[in-house]
Short mmCIF file of C-alpha atoms and ligand atoms in Angstrom, two decimals:
data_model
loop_
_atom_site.label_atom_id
_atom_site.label_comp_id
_atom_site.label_asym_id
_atom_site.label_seq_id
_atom_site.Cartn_x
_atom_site.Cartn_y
_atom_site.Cartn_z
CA UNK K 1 8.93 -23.63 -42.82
CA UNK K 2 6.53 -26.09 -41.42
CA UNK K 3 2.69 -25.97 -43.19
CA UNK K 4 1.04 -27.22 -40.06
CA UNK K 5 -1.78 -23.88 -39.22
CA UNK K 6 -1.16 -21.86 -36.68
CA UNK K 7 -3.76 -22.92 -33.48
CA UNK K 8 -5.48 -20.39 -31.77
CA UNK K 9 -5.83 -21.26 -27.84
CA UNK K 10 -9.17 -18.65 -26.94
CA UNK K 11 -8.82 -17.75 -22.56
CA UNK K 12 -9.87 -20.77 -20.32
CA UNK K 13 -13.80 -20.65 -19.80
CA UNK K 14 -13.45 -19.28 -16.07
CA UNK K 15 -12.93 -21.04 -13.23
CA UNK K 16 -13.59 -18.19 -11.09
CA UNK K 17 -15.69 -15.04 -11.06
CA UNK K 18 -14.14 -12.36 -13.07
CA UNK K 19 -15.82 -10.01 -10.93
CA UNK K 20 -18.03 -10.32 -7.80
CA UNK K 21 -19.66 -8.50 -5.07
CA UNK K 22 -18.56 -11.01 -2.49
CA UNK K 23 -15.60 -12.92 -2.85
CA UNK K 24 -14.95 -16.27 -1.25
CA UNK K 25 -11.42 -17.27 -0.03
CA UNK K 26 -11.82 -20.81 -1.94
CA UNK K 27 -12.49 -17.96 -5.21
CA UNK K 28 -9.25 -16.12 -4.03
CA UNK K 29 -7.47 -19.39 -4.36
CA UNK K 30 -8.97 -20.31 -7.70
CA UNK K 31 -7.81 -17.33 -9.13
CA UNK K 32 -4.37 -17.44 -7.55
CA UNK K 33 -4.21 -20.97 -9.27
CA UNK K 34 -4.62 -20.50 -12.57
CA UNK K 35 -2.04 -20.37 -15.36
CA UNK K 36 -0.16 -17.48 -14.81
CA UNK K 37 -1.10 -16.20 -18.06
CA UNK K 38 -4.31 -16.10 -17.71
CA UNK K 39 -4.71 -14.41 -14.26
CA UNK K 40 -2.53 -11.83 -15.93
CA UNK K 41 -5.10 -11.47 -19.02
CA UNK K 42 -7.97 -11.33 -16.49
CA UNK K 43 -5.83 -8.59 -14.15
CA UNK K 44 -5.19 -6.68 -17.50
CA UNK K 45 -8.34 -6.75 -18.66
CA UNK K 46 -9.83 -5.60 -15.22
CA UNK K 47 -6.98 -3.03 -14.97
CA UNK K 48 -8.22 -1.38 -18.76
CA UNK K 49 -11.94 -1.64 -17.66
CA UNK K 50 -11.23 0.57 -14.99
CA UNK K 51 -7.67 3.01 -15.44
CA UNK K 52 -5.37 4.16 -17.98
CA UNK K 53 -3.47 1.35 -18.19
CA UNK K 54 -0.30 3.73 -18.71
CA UNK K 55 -0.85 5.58 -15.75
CA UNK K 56 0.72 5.33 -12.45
CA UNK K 57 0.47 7.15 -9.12
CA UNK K 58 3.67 8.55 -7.38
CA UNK K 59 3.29 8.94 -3.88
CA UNK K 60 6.50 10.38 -1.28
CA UNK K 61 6.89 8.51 1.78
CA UNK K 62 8.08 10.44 4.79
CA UNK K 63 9.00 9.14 8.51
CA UNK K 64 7.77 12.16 10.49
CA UNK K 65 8.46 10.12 14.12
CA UNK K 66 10.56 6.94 13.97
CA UNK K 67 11.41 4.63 15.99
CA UNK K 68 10.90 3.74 19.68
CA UNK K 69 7.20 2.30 19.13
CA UNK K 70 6.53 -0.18 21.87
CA UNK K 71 4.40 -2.49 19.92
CA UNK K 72 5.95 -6.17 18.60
CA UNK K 73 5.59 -6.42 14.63
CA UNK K 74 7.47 -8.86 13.99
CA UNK K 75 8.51 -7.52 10.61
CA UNK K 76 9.13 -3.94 11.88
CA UNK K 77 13.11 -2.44 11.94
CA UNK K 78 11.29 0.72 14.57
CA UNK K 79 9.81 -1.61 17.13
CA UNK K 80 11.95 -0.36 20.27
CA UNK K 81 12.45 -4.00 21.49
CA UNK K 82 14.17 -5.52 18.62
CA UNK K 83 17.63 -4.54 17.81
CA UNK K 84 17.97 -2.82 14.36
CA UNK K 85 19.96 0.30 14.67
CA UNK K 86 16.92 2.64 14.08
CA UNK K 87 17.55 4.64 16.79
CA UNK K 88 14.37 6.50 17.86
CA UNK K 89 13.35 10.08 17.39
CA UNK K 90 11.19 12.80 18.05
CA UNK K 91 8.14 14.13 15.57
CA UNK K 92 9.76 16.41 12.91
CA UNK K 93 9.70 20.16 12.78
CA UNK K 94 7.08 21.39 10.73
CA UNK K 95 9.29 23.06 8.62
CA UNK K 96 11.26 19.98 7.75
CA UNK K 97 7.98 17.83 6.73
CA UNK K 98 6.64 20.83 4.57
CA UNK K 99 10.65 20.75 2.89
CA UNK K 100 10.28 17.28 1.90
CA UNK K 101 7.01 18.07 0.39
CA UNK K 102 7.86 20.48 -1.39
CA UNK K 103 10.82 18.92 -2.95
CA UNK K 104 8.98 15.38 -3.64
CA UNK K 105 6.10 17.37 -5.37
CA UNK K 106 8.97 19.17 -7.86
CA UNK K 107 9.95 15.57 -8.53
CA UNK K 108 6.56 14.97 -9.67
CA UNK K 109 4.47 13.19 -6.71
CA UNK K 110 1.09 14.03 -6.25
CA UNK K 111 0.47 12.36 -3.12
CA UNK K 112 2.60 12.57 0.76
CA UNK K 113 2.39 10.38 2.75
CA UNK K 114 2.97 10.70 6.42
CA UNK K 115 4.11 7.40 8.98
CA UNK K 116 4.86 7.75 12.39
CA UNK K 117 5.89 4.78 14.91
CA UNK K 118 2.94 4.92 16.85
CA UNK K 119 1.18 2.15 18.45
CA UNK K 120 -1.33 5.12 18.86
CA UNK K 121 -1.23 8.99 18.38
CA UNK K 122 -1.51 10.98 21.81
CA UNK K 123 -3.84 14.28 21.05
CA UNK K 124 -1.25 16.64 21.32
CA UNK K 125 0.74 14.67 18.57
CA UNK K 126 -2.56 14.96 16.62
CA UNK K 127 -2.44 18.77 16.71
CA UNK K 128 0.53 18.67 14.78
CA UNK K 129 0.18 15.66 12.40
CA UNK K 130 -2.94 17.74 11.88
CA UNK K 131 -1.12 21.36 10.97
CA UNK K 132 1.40 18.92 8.67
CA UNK K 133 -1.38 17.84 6.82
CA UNK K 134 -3.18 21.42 6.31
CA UNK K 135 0.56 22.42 4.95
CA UNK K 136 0.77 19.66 2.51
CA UNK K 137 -2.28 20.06 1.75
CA UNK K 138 -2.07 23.81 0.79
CA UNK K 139 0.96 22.64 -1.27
CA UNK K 140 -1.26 20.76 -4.11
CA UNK K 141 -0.63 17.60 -2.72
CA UNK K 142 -2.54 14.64 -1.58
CA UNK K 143 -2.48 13.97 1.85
CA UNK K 144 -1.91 10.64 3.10
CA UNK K 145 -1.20 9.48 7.03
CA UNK K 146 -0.25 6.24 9.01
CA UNK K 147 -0.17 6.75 12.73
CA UNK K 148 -1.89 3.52 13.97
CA UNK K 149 -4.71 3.06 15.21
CA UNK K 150 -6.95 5.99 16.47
CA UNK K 151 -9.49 6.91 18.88
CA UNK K 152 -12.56 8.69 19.33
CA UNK K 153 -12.88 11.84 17.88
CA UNK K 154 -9.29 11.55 16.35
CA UNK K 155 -10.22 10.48 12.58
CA UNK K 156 -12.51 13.67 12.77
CA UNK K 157 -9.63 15.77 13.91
CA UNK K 158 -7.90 14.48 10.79
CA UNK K 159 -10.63 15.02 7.86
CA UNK K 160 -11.32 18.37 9.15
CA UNK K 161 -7.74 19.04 8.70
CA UNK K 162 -8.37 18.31 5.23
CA UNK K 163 -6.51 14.26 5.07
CA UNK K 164 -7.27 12.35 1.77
CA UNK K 165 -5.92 9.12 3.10
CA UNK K 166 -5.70 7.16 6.51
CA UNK K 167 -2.88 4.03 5.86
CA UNK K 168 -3.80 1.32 8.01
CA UNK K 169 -2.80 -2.27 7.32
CA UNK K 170 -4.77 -5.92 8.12
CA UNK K 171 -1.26 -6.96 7.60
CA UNK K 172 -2.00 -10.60 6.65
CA UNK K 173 -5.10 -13.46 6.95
CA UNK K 174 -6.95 -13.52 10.39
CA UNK K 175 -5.25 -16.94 10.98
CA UNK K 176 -1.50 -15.65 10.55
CA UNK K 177 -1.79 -12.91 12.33
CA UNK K 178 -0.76 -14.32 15.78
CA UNK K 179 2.75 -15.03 14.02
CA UNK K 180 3.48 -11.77 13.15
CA UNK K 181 2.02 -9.65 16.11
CA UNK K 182 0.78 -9.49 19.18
CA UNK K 183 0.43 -6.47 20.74
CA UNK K 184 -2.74 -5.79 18.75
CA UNK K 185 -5.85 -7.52 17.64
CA UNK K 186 -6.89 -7.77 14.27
CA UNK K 187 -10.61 -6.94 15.09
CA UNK K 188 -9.03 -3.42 16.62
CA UNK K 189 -7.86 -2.71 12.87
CA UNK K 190 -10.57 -3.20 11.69
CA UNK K 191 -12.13 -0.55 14.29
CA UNK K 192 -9.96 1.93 13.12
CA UNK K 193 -10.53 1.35 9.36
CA UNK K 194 -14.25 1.88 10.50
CA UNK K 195 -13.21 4.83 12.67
CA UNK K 196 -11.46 6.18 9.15
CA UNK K 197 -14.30 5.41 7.09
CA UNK K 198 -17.03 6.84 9.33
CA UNK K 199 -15.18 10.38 9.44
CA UNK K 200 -15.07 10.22 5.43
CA UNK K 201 -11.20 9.86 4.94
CA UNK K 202 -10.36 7.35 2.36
CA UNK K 203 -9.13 4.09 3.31
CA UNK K 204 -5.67 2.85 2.31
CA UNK K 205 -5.26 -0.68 3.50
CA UNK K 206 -3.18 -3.89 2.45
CA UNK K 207 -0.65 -5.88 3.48
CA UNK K 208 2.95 -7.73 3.86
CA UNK K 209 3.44 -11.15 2.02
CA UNK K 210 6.67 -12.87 2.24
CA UNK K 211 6.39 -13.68 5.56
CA UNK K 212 6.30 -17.12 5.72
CA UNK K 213 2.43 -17.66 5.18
CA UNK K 214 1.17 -19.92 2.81
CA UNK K 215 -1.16 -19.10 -0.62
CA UNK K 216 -4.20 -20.37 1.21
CA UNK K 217 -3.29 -17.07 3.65
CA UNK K 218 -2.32 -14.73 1.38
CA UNK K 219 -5.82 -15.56 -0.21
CA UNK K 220 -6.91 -14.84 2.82
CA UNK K 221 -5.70 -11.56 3.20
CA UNK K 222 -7.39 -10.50 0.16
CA UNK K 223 -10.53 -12.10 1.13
CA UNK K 224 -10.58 -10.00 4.38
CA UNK K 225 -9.80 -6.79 2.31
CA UNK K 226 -11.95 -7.47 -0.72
CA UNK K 227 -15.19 -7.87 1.45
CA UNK K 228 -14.46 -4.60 3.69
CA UNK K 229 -17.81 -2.50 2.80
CA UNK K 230 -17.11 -0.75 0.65
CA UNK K 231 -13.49 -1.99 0.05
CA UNK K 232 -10.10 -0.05 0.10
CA UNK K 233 -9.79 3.17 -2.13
CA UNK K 234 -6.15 2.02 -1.94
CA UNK K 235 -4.58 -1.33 -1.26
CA UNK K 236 -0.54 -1.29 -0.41
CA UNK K 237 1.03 -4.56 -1.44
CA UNK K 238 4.39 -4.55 0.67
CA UNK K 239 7.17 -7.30 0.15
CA UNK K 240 8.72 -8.10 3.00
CA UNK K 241 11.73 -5.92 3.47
CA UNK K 242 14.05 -8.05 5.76
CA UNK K 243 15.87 -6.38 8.35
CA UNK K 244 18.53 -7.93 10.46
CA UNK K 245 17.35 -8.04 13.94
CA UNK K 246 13.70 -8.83 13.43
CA UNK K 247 12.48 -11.87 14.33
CA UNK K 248 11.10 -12.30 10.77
CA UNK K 249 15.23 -11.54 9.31
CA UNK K 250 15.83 -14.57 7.51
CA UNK K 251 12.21 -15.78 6.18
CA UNK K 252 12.85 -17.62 3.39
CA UNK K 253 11.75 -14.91 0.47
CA UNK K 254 8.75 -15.60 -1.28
CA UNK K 255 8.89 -16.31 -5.51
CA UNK K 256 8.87 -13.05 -7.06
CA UNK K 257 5.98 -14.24 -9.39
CA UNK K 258 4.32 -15.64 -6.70
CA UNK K 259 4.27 -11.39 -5.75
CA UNK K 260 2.89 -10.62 -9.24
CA UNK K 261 0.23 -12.94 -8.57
CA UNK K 262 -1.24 -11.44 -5.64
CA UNK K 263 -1.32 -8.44 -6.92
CA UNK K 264 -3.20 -9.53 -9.84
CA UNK K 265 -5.66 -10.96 -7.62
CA UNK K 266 -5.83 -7.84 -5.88
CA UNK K 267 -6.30 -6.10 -8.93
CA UNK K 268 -9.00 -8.15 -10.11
CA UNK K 269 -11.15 -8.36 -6.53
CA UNK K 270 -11.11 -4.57 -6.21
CA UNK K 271 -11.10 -3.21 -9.76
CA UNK K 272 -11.64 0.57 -9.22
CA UNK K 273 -8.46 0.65 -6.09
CA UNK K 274 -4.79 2.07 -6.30
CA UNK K 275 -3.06 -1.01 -6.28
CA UNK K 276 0.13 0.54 -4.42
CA UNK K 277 3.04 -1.86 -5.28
CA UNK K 278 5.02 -1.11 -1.90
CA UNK K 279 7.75 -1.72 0.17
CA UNK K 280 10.41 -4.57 -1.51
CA UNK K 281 10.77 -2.56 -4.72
CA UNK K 282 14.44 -2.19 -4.75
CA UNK K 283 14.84 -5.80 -4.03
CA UNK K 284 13.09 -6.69 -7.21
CA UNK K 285 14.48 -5.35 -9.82
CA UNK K 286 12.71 -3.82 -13.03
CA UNK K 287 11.19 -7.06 -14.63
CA UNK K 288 9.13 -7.89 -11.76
CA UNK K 289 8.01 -4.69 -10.81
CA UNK K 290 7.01 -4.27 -14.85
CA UNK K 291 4.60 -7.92 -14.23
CA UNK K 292 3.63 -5.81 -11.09
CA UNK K 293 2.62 -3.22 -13.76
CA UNK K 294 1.01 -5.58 -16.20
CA UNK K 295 -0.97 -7.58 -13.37
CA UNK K 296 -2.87 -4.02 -12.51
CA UNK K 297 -0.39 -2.25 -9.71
CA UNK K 298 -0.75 1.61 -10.45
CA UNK K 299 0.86 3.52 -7.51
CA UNK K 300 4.59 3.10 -6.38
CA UNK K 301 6.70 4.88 -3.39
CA UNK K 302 8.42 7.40 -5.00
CA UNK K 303 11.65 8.26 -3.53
CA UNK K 304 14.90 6.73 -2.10
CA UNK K 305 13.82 6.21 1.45
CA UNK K 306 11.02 4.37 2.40
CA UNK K 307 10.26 4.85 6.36
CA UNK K 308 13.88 3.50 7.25
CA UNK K 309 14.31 1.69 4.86
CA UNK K 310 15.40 2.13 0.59
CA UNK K 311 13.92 2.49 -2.07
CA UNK K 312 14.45 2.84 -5.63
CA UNK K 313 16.03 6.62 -6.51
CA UNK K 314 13.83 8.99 -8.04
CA UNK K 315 16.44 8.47 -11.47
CA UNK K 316 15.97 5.42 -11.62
CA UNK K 317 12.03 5.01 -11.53
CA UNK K 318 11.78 7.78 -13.95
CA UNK K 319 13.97 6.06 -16.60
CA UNK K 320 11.87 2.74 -16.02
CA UNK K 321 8.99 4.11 -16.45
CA UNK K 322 9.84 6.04 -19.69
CA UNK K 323 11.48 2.79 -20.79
CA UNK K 324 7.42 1.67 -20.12
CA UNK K 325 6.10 4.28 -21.35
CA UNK K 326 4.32 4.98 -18.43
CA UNK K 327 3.41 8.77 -17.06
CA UNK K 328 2.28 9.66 -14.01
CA UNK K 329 -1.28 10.61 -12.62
CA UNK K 330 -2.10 14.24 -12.85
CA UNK K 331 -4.16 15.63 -10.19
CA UNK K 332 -5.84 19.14 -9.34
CA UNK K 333 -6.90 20.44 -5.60
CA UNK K 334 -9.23 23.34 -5.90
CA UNK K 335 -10.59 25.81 -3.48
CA UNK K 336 -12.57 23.40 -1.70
CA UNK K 337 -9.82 20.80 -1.11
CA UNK K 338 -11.59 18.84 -3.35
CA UNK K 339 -8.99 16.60 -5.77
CA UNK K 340 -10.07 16.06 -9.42
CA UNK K 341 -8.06 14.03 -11.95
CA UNK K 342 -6.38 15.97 -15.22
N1 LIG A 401 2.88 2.52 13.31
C1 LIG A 401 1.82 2.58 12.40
C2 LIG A 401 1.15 1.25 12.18
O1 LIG A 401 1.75 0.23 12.40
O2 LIG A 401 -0.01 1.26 11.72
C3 LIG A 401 2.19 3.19 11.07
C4 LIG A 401 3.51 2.87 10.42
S1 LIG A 401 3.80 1.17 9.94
C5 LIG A 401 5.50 1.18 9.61
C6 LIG A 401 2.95 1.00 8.40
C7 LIG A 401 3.01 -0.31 7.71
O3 LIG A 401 4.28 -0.48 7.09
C8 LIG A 401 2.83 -1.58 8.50
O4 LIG A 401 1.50 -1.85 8.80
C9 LIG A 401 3.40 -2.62 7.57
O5 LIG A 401 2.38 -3.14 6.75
C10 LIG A 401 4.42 -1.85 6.74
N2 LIG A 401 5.80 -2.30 7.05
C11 LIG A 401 6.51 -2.02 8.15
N3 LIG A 401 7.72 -2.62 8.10
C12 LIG A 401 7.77 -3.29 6.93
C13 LIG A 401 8.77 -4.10 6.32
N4 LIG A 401 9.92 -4.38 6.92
N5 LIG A 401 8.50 -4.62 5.10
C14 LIG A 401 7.32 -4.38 4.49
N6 LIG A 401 6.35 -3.60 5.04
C15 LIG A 401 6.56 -3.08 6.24
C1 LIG A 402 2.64 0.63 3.65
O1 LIG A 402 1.79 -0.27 3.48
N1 LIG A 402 3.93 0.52 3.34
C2 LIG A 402 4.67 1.71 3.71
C3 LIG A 402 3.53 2.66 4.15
N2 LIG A 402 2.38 1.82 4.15
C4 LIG A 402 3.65 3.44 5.35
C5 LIG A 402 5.71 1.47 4.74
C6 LIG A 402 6.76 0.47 4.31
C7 LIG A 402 7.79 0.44 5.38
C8 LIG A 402 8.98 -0.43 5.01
C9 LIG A 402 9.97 -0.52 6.09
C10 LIG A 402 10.64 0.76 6.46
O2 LIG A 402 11.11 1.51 5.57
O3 LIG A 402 10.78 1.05 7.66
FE1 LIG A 403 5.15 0.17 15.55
FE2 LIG A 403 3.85 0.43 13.25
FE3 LIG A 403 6.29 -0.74 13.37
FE4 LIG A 403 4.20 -2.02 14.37
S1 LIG A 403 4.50 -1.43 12.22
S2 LIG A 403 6.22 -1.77 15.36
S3 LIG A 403 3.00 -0.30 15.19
S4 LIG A 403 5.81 1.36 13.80
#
């Protein structure tokens, strides 16, 4: 046994804040550079401030209209001009949405949420995304909804109805954007996350990394949704699910704990969101989404289909996250529609 003492190494005096009202992107890239140690003690210790550590949020994912959408996201398999084998439908029954719901809440979920391949939703598609989300709502279940972006009047139409959630990504930084898409302008996401937030729906809004853009825009990204006012309630971090015959098929993947770090960072630049680790699950197998865990994600897709896309079985999640320890949130609607946490 060697006699030398054992050295204590105390956390880096910081190099960034470890929490601020307004972040900087040259912050966002100080954080994403330190040691990856530390920006996992600073994520953790944000994470405790703020949640049960332990706890994580299961939402179900459900595709009520796929396919056939006419805009160009270069990263999507139900854009009707790439060639992916999504073949496109029309909106689902109601019966059919309120089936799923039912059968993801007896698997646990607490929260449904509802994509369609919209560029936009027409008003009599509204009337019944709108009686889907009454239903789900009268279920006990959180109501989430991604139908791109909306008009006047529309995000009214949609609180009334009694939606929790509107899901609307930046996607990536300002200055990638034009790489990805270009059907639609950043500044008209950001009308309808103003559109959302004006009508009083909560706003659930990240982003894709993995697609070719560099730290400096992935900092970026967070910059743009850190300094929304107020930010996100709920901030999907998707990996980049490649799918042969979009242009972005064959993007060279980014380092898995490269992943973990950005959602650290987004962890510790809005302490009090969901931190939804997203779409690329299945591709990363359990250690990475654990760091994902330990770096301040709390909210997963629950369920083995994404939109069109897998996703981990509902087994298998529930045996890694007893293997973790973990439980899931608990959640109460009453009378009101008003959701409280148990
Ligand atoms: N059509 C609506 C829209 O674009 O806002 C709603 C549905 S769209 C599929 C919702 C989000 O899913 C996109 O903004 C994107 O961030 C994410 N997404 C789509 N395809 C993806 C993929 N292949 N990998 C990771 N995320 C993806
Ligand atoms: C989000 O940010 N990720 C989800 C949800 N919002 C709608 C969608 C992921 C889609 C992955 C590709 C697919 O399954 O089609
Ligand atoms: Fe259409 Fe949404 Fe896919 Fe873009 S992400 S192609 S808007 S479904």
């Amino acid at each position: 046994m060697s006699s030398q003492p054992m050295t204590f190494h105390p956390a880096p005096a910081a190099v960034a804040p470890i929490v601020a009202d307004k972040w900087s992107v040259e912050d966002i890239v100080a954080l994403f550079n330190l040691p990856f140690n530390d920006l996992l003690y600073r994520a953790q210790q944000v994470h405790r401030e703020n949640f049960d550590a332990n706890e994580v949020e299961l939402a179900t994912l459900l595709s009520i209209k796929t396919g056939g959408c006419p805009e160009d996201c270069g990263y999507c398999p139900q854009a009707a001009r790439y060639d992916t084998g999504v073949t496109a439908q029309k909106i689902l029954p109601l019966e059919t949405v309120l089936d799923a719901a039912r059968k993801a809440k007896e698997h646990g979920a607490t929260r449904f949420c509802m994509g369609a391949a919209w560029r936009e939703p027409k008003d009599r598609d509204l009337e019944h995304v709108e009686e889907m989300v009454r239903e789900v709502k009268a279920l006990g279940l959180e109501t989430c909804a991604t139908l791109g972006m909306l008009g006047e009047g529309q995000a009214e139409k949609l609180k009334q109805a009694g939606l929790d959630y509107y899901n609307h990504n930046l996607d990536t930084a300002p200055e990638f954007y034009g790489n990805v898409i270009s059907t639609r302008e950043y500044q008209q996401r950001i009308d309808t996350l103003g559109r959302v937030r004006d009508a009083g729906i909560k706003v659930c809004c990240g982003g894709i990394v993995g697609m070719g853009e560099t730290r400096l825009q992935r900092a970026g990204l967070i910059a743009q949704l850190c300094n929304l006012d107020p930010y996100p309630e709920s901030v999907p971090v998707n990996n980049l699910v490649q799918v042969e015959g979009t242009p972005l098929h064959g993007t060279d993947p980014i380092d898995p704990l490269e992943f973990v770090r950005t959602v650290a960072v987004a962890r510790i630049t809005m302490p009090k969101a969901r931190v939804r680790l997203s779409a690329g699950r299945r591709q990363m197998g359990e250690a990475v989404q654990t760091l994902c865990f330990l770096a301040g994600a709390n909210s997963i897709f629950y369920g083995d289909k994404l939109l069109t896309t897998g996703n981990p079985d509902v087994e298998q999640d529930q045996a890694l996250l007893e293997k973790l320890g973990m439980h899931s949130r608990g959640i109460a609607i009453d009378a009101r529609c008003e959701v409280t946490e148990q």
